[in-house]
Coordinates of C-alpha atoms in Angstrom, one line a residue:
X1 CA 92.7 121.5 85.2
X2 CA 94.9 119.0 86.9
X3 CA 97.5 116.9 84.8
X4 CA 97.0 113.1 85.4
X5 CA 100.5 112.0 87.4
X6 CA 100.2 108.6 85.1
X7 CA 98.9 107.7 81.8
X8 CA 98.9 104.6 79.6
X9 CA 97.9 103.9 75.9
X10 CA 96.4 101.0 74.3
X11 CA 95.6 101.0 71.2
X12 CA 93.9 104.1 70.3
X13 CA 93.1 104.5 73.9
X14 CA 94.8 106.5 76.7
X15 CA 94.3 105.9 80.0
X16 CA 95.0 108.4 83.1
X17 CA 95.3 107.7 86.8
X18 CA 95.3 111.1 88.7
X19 CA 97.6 109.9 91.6
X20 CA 99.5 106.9 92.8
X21 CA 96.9 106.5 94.9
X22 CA 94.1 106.3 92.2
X23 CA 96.7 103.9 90.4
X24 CA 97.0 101.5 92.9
X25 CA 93.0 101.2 93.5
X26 CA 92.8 101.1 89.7
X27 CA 95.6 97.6 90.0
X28 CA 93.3 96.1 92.7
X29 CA 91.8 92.7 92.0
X30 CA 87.9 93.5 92.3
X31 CA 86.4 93.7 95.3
X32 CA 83.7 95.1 96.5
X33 CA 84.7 97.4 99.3
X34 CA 86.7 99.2 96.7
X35 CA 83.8 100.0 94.7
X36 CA 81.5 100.6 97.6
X37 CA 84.4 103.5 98.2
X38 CA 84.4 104.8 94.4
X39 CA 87.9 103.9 93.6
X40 CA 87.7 100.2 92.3
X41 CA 88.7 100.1 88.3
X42 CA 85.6 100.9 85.9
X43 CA 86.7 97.7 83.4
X44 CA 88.7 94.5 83.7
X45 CA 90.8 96.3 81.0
X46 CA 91.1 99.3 82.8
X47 CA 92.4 97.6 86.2
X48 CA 95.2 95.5 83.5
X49 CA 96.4 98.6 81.9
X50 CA 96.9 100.0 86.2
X51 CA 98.6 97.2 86.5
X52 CA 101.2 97.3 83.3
X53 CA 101.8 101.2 84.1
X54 CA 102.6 100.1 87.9
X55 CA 105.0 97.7 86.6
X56 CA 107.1 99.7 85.4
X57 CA 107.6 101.7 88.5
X58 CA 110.4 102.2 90.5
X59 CA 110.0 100.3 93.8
X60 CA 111.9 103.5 95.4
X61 CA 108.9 105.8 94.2
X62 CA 107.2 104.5 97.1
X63 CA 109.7 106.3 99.7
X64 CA 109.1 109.8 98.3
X65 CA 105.1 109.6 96.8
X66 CA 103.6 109.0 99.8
X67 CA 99.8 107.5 100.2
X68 CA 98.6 109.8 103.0
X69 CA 100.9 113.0 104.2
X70 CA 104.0 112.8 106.1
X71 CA 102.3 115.2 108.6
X72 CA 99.4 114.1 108.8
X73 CA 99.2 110.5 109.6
X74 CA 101.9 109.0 112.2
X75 CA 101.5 105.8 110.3
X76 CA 102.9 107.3 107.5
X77 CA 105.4 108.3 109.6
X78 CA 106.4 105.1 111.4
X79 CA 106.7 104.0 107.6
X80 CA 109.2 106.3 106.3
X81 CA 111.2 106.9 109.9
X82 CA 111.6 103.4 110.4
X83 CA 112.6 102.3 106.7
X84 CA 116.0 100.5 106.4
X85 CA 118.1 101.8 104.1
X86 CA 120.6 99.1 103.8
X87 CA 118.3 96.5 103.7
X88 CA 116.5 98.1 101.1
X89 CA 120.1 98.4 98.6
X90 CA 119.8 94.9 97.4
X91 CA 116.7 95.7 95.9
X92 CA 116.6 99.6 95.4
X93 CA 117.0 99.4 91.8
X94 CA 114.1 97.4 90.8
X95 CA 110.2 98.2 89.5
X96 CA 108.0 96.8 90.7
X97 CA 107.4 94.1 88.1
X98 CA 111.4 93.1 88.4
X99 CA 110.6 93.1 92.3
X100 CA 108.2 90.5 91.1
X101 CA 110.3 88.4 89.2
X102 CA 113.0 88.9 91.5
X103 CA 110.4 87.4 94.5
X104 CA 109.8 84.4 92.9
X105 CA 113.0 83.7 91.4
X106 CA 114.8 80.5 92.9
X107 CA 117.7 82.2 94.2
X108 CA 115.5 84.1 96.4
X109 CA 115.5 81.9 99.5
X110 CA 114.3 82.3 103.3
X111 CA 117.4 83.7 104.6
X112 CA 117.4 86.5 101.7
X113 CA 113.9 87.3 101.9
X114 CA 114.7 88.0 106.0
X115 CA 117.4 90.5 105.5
X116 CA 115.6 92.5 103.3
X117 CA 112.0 92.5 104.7
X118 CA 113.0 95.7 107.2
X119 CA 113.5 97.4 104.1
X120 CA 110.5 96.4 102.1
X121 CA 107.8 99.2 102.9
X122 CA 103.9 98.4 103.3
X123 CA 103.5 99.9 99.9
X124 CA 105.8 98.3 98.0
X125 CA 104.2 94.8 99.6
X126 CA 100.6 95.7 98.5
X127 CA 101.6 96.8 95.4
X128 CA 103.5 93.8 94.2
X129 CA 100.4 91.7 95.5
X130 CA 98.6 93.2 92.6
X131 CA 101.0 92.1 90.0
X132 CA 100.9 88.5 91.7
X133 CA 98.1 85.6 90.9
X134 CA 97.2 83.0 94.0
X135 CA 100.3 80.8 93.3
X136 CA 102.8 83.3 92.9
X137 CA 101.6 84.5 96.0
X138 CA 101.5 81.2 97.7
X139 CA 105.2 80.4 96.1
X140 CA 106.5 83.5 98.2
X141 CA 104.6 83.4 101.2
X142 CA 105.7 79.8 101.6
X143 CA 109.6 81.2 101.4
X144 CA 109.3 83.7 104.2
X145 CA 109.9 82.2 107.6
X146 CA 109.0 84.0 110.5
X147 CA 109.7 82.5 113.9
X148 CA 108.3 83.7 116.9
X149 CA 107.6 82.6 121.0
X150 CA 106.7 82.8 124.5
X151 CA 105.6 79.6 126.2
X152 CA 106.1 77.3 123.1
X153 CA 107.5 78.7 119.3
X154 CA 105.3 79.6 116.8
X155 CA 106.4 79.4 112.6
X156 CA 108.8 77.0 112.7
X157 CA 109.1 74.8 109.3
X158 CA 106.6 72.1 108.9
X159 CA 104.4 73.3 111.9
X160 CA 100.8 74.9 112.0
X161 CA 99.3 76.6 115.3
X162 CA 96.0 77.3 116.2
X163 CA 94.1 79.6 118.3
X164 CA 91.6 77.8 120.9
X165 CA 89.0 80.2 120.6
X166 CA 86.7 79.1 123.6
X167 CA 84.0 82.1 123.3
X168 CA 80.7 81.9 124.8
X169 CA 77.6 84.4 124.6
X170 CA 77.2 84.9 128.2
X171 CA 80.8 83.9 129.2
X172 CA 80.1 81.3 131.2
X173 CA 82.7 80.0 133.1
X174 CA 81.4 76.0 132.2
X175 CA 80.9 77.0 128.9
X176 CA 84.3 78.4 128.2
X177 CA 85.7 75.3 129.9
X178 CA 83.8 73.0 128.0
X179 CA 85.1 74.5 124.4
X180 CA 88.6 74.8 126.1
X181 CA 89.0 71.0 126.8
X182 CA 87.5 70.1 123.5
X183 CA 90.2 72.3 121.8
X184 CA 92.8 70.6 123.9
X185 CA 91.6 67.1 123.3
X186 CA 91.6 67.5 119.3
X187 CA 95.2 69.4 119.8
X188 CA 94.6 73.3 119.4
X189 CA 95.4 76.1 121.7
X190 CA 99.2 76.2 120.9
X191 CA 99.5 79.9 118.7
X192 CA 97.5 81.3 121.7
X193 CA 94.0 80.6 123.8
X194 CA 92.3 83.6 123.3
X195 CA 88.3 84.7 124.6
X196 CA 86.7 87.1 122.8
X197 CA 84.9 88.5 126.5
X198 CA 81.1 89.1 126.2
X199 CA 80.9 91.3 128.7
X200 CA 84.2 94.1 127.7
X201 CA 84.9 95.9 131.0
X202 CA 88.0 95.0 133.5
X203 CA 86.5 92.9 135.8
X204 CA 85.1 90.2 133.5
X205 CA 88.6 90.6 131.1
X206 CA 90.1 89.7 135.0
X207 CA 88.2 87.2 135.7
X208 CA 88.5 85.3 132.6
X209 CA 92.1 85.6 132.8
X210 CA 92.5 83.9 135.9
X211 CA 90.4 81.2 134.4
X212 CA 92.9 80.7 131.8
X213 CA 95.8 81.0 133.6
X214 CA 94.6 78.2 136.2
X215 CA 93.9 76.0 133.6
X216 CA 97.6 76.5 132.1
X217 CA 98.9 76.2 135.3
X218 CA 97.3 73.3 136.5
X219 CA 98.3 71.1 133.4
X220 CA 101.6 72.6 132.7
X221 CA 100.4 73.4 129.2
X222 CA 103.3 75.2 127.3
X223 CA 100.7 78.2 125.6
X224 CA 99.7 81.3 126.4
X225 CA 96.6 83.2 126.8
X226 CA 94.4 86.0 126.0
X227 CA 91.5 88.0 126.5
X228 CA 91.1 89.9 123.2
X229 CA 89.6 93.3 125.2
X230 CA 90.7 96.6 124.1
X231 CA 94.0 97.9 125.1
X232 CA 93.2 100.0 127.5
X233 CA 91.2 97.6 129.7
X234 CA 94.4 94.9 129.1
X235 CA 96.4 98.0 130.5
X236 CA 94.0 98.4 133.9
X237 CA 94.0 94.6 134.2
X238 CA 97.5 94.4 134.8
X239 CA 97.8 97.3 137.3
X240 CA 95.3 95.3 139.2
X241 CA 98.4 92.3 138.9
X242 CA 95.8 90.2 136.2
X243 CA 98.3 87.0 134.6
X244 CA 98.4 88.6 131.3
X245 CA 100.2 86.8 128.7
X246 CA 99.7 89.0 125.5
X247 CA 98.4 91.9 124.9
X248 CA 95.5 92.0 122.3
X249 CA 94.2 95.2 120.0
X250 CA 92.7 95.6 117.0
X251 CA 94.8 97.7 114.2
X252 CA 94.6 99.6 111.0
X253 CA 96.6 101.3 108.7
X254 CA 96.1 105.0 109.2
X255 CA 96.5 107.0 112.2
X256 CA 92.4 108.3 111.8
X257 CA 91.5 105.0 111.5
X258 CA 92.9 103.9 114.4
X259 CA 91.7 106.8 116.6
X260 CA 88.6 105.2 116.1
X261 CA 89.3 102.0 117.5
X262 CA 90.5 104.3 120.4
X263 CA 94.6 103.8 119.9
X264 CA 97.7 105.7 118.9
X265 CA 101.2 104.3 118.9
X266 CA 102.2 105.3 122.2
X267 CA 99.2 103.7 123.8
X268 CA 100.6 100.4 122.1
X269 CA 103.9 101.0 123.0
X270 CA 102.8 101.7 126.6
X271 CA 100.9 98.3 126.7
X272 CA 104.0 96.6 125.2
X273 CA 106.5 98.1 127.7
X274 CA 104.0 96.9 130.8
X275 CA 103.3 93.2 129.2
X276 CA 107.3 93.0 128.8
X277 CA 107.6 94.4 132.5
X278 CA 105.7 91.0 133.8
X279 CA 108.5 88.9 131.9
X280 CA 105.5 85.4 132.0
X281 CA 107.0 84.3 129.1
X282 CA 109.5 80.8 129.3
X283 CA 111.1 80.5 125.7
X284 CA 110.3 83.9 124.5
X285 CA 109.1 87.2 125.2
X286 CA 107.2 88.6 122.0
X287 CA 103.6 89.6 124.0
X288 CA 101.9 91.3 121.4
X289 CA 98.6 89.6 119.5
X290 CA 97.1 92.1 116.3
X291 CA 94.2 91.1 114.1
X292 CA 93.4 93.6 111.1
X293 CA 90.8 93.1 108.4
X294 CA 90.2 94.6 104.8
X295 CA 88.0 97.2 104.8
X296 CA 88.2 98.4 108.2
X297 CA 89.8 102.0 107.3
X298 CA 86.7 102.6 105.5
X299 CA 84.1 101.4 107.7
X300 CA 85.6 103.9 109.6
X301 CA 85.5 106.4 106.9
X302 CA 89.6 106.8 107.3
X303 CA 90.7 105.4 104.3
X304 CA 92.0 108.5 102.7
X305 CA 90.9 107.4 99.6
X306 CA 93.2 104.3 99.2
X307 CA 92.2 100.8 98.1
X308 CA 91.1 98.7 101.1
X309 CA 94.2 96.1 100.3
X310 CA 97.0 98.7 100.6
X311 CA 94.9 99.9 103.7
X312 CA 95.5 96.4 105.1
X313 CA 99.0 96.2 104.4
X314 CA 99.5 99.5 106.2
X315 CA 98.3 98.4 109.3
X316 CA 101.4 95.6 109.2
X317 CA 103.7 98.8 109.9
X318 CA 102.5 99.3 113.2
X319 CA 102.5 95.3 113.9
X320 CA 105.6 95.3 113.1
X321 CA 107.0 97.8 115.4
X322 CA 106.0 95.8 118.4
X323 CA 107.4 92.6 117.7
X324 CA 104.3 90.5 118.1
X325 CA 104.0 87.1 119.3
X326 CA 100.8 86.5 116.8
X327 CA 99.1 88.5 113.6
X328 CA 96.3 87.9 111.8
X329 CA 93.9 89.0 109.1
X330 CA 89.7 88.6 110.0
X331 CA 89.6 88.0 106.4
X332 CA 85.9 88.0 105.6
X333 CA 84.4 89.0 109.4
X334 CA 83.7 92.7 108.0
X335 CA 81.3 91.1 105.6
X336 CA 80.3 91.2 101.7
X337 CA 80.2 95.3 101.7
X338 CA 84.2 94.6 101.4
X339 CA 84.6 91.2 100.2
X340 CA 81.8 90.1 98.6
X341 CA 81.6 86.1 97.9
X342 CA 84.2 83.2 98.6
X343 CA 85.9 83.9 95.5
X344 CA 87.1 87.7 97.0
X345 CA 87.9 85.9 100.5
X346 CA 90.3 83.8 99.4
X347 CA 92.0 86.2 97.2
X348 CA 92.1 88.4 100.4
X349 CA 93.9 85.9 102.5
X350 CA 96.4 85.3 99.9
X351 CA 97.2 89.0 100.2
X352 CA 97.2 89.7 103.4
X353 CA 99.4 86.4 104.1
X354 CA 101.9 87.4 101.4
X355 CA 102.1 90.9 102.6
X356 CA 102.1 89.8 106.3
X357 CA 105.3 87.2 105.5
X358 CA 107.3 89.4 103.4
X359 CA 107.4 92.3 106.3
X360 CA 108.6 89.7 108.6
X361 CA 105.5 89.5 110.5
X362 CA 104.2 85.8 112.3
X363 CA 101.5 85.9 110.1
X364 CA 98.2 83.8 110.5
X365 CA 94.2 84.1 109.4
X366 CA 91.2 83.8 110.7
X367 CA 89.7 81.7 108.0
X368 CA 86.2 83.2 108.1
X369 CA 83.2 84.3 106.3
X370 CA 79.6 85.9 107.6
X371 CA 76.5 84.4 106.9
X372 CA 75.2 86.7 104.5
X373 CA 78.3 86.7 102.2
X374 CA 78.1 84.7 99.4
X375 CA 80.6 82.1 100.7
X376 CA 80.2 79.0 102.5
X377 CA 81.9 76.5 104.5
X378 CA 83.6 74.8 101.1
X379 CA 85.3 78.2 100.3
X380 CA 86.9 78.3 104.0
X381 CA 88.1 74.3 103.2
X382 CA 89.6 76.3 99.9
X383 CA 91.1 79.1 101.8
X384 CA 92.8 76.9 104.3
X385 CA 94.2 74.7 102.4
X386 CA 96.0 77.2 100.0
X387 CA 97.6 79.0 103.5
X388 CA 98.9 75.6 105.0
X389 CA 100.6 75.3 101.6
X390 CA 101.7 79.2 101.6
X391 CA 102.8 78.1 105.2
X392 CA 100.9 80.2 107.4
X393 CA 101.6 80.4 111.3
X394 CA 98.3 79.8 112.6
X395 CA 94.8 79.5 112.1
X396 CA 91.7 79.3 114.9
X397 CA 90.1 76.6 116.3
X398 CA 86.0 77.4 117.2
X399 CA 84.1 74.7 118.3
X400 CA 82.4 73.2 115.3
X401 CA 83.1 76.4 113.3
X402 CA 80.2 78.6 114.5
X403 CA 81.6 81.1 116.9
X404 CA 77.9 81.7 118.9
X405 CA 79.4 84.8 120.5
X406 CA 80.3 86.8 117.9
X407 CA 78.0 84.8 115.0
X408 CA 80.5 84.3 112.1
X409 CA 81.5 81.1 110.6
X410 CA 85.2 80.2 111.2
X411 CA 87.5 77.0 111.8
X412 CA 86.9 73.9 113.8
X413 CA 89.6 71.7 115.1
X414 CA 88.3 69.5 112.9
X415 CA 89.5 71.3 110.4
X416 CA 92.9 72.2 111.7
X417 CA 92.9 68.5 112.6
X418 CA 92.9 68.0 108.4
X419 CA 94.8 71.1 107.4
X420 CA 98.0 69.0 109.6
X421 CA 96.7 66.1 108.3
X422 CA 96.9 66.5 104.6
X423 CA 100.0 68.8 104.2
X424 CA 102.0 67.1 106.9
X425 CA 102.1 69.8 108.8
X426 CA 102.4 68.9 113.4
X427 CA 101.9 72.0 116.6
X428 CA 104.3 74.0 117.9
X429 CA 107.3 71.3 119.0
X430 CA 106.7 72.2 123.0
X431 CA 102.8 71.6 122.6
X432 CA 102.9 68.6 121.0
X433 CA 105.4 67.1 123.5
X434 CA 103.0 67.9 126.2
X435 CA 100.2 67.0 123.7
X436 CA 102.2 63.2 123.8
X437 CA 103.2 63.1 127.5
X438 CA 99.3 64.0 128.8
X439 CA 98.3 61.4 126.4
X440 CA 96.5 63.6 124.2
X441 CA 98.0 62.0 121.4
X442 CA 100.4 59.4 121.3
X443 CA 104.0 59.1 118.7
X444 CA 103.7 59.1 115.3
X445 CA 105.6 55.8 114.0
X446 CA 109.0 56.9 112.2
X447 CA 108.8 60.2 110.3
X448 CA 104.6 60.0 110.5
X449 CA 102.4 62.8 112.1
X450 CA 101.6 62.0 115.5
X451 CA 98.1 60.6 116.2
X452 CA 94.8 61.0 118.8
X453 CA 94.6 58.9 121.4
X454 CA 91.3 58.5 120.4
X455 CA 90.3 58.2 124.6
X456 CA 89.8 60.9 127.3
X457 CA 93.4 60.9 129.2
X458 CA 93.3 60.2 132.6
X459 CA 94.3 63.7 133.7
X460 CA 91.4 65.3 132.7
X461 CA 88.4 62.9 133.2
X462 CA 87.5 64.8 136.2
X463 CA 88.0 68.0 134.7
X464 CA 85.8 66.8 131.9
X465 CA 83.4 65.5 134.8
X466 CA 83.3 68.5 136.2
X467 CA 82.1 70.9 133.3
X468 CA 79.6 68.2 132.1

């Protein structure tokens, strides 16, 4: 019989955990994917107890006790391969409950938490999350700065961007151009304007990125663009000379699970060399756009037996490599088989936020939920609030929240409208001078937030006429 590799005793009870692996799931805050996958805690005493007995672990355990095999998984690989030693010094003497304390301590500033993020492993993020409640979580996130650019630059200090998500069931041309404008006129589009195509084969993802790119070009509008189509067909596009900005792709955090979303790491690395090659950018040249998503690894039955949350922060290894523009989390677009009412979604976000920030990645979130979840819009107003606080980079912008394309509740410019609003946050600096000069919005008095026009500005009343 096997001997446990960790035990803890309470009281007259001793607990065992069979593998770090089994003692990280144990840590987890509930969810439901991680009992859907048999590996959630049996007891809320049970997952503290994981939690005291991973506190007292080294943070440098995580460089030799690896989650899925060295040889096995070339995530795993990129991981340990690309770990900075000498970042990690300043820090290699801590468990993981002193990395804690040490996170949210007050000397612990922007600049330091830079420096030592290329040494701060995916593990040793997720596994600090689980020692964290929502405002120690918040408190760090909001520390991390992470600046990033192409046509305008995205994470600067008191700024929050927003994807103009113009999707349309049958991508129609007037459709997409109706949402666009209405993004535009409310303010959003500056992290990225970004279709989700309908119709996923080369010449519709061509097609609709020539109708961004005319609409970018004909107003001047400092943003980029994206059709979010898999790699592959971003990859033909742009043999066939399409004006691609970024290069989109869904990632996860193991090398099986990401087979099944058709990718290795040279693929991505292929697509990022050929995006670079075009050199469209004006103030920067990160091209790369990665959404993830709890749970993903084990939809695809590639979790290796890992909680769903360390899963996540896995896939921020890859992201990382490629120096993207944008990240995000589809927090709850998987549905409540991982995260299973508002109260798990926003708990989610947090993480992946936090874990996204302290690697050093531009993170954002797609604020989001499903319609059968137990969540509703009130949880999303919850969620968003506590990221413009924890300073995320970006959120999206759907028309009136309800993506009709791919039928999942979301953000409205409304709401990013409010989010800036309330916390004081403006767009990207080159957006909102182009916001002010096409009359989108005018000067905000003094110091104060600059305002809507409240009119249709002259520039695009024929546009506007033209789509209606």
């Amino acid at each position: 019989m096997s001997v446990p590799a960790f035990s803890h005793t309470v009281g007259t009870a001793t607990y065992h955990f069979h593998d770090l692996k089994d003692l990280l799931a144990k840590a987890s805050p509930l969810r439901s994917g991680d009992v859907l996958a048999g590996v959630a805690a049996a007891t809320d005493e049970e997952r503290v107890v994981a939690q005291m007995t991973l506190a007292e672990l080294p943070l440098a355990t995580f460089l030799s006790d690896v989650l899925v095999p060295y040889e096995d998984d070339e995530v795993t690989r990129l991981i340990i391969d690309s770990h900075d030693a000498a970042a990690f010094a300043p820090i290699s003497h801590l468990t993981v409950g002193d990395f804690r304390n040490w996170l949210l301590s007050d000397g612990v500033d922007s600049a330091v938490l830079a420096r030592v993020a290329p040494g701060i492993t995916p593990e040793m993020a997720a596994v600090v999350s689980k020692l964290m409640r929502n405002q120690d979580l918040i408190l760090v996130a909001q520390k991390c700065r992470v600046v990033t650019a192409f046509r305008n630059t995205i994470g600067l200090p008191g700024r929050l961007s927003t994807r103009l998500q113009p999707n349309h069931p049958t991508d129609d041309a007037a459709g997409i151009a109706a949402s666009l404008l209405d993004g535009l006129l409310y303010g959003s589009g500056d992290a990225v304007i970004g279709i989700n195509p309908a119709t996923d084969n080369v010449p519709q993802v061509v097609r609709l990125l020539g109708l961004l790119d005319e609409v970018i070009q004909r107003y001047a509008i400092p943003a980029q663009s994206c059709v979010l189509t898999h790699v592959t067909n971003t990859l033909a596009a742009i043999e066939r000379g399409a004006p691609v900005d970024l290069v989109f792709q869904s990632i996860a955090g193991t090398e099986a699970a990401n087979r099944s979303f058709g990718i290795d790491l040279a693929l991505l690395a292929e697509a990022h060399s050929a995006a670079l090659s075009f050199g469209r950018g004006s103030v920067g040249n990160n091209v790369m756009y990665f959404e993830t998503g709890q749970g993903s690894a084990l939809s695809a039955q590639a979790h290796h037996g890992m909680d769903q949350q360390t899963c996540e922060t896995r896939a921020y290894a890859v992201a990382r490599h490629f120096k993207p523009l944008l990240v995000n989390s589809v927090v709850g677009f998987i549905g409540p088989e991982y995260l299973y009412d508002g109260k798990q979604i926003i708990r989610a976000g947090l993480e992946d936020h936090f874990c996204g920030k302290l690697l050093g990645l531009p993170m954002g979130c797609d604020v989001c939920y499903t319609n059968h979840a137990e969540a509703d819009q009130n949880d999303m107003d919850v969620l968003l609030t506590l990221l413009g606080v924890a300073g995320c980079s970006f959120v999206m912008g759907v028309p009136g929240s309800d993506d009709i394309m791919l039928n999942y509740q979301s953000t409205s410019f409304h709401d990013a409208l409010y989010a800036r609003r309330v916390l004081g946050l403006r767009p990207a600096p080159e957006f909102e001078a182009w916001l002010e000069k096409i009359q989108i919005v005018r000067p905000g008095e003094g110091d104060g937030l600059p305002q809507l026009a409240g009119q249709i500005p002259p520039a695009f009343r024929d546009a506007l006429l033209r789509v209606s």
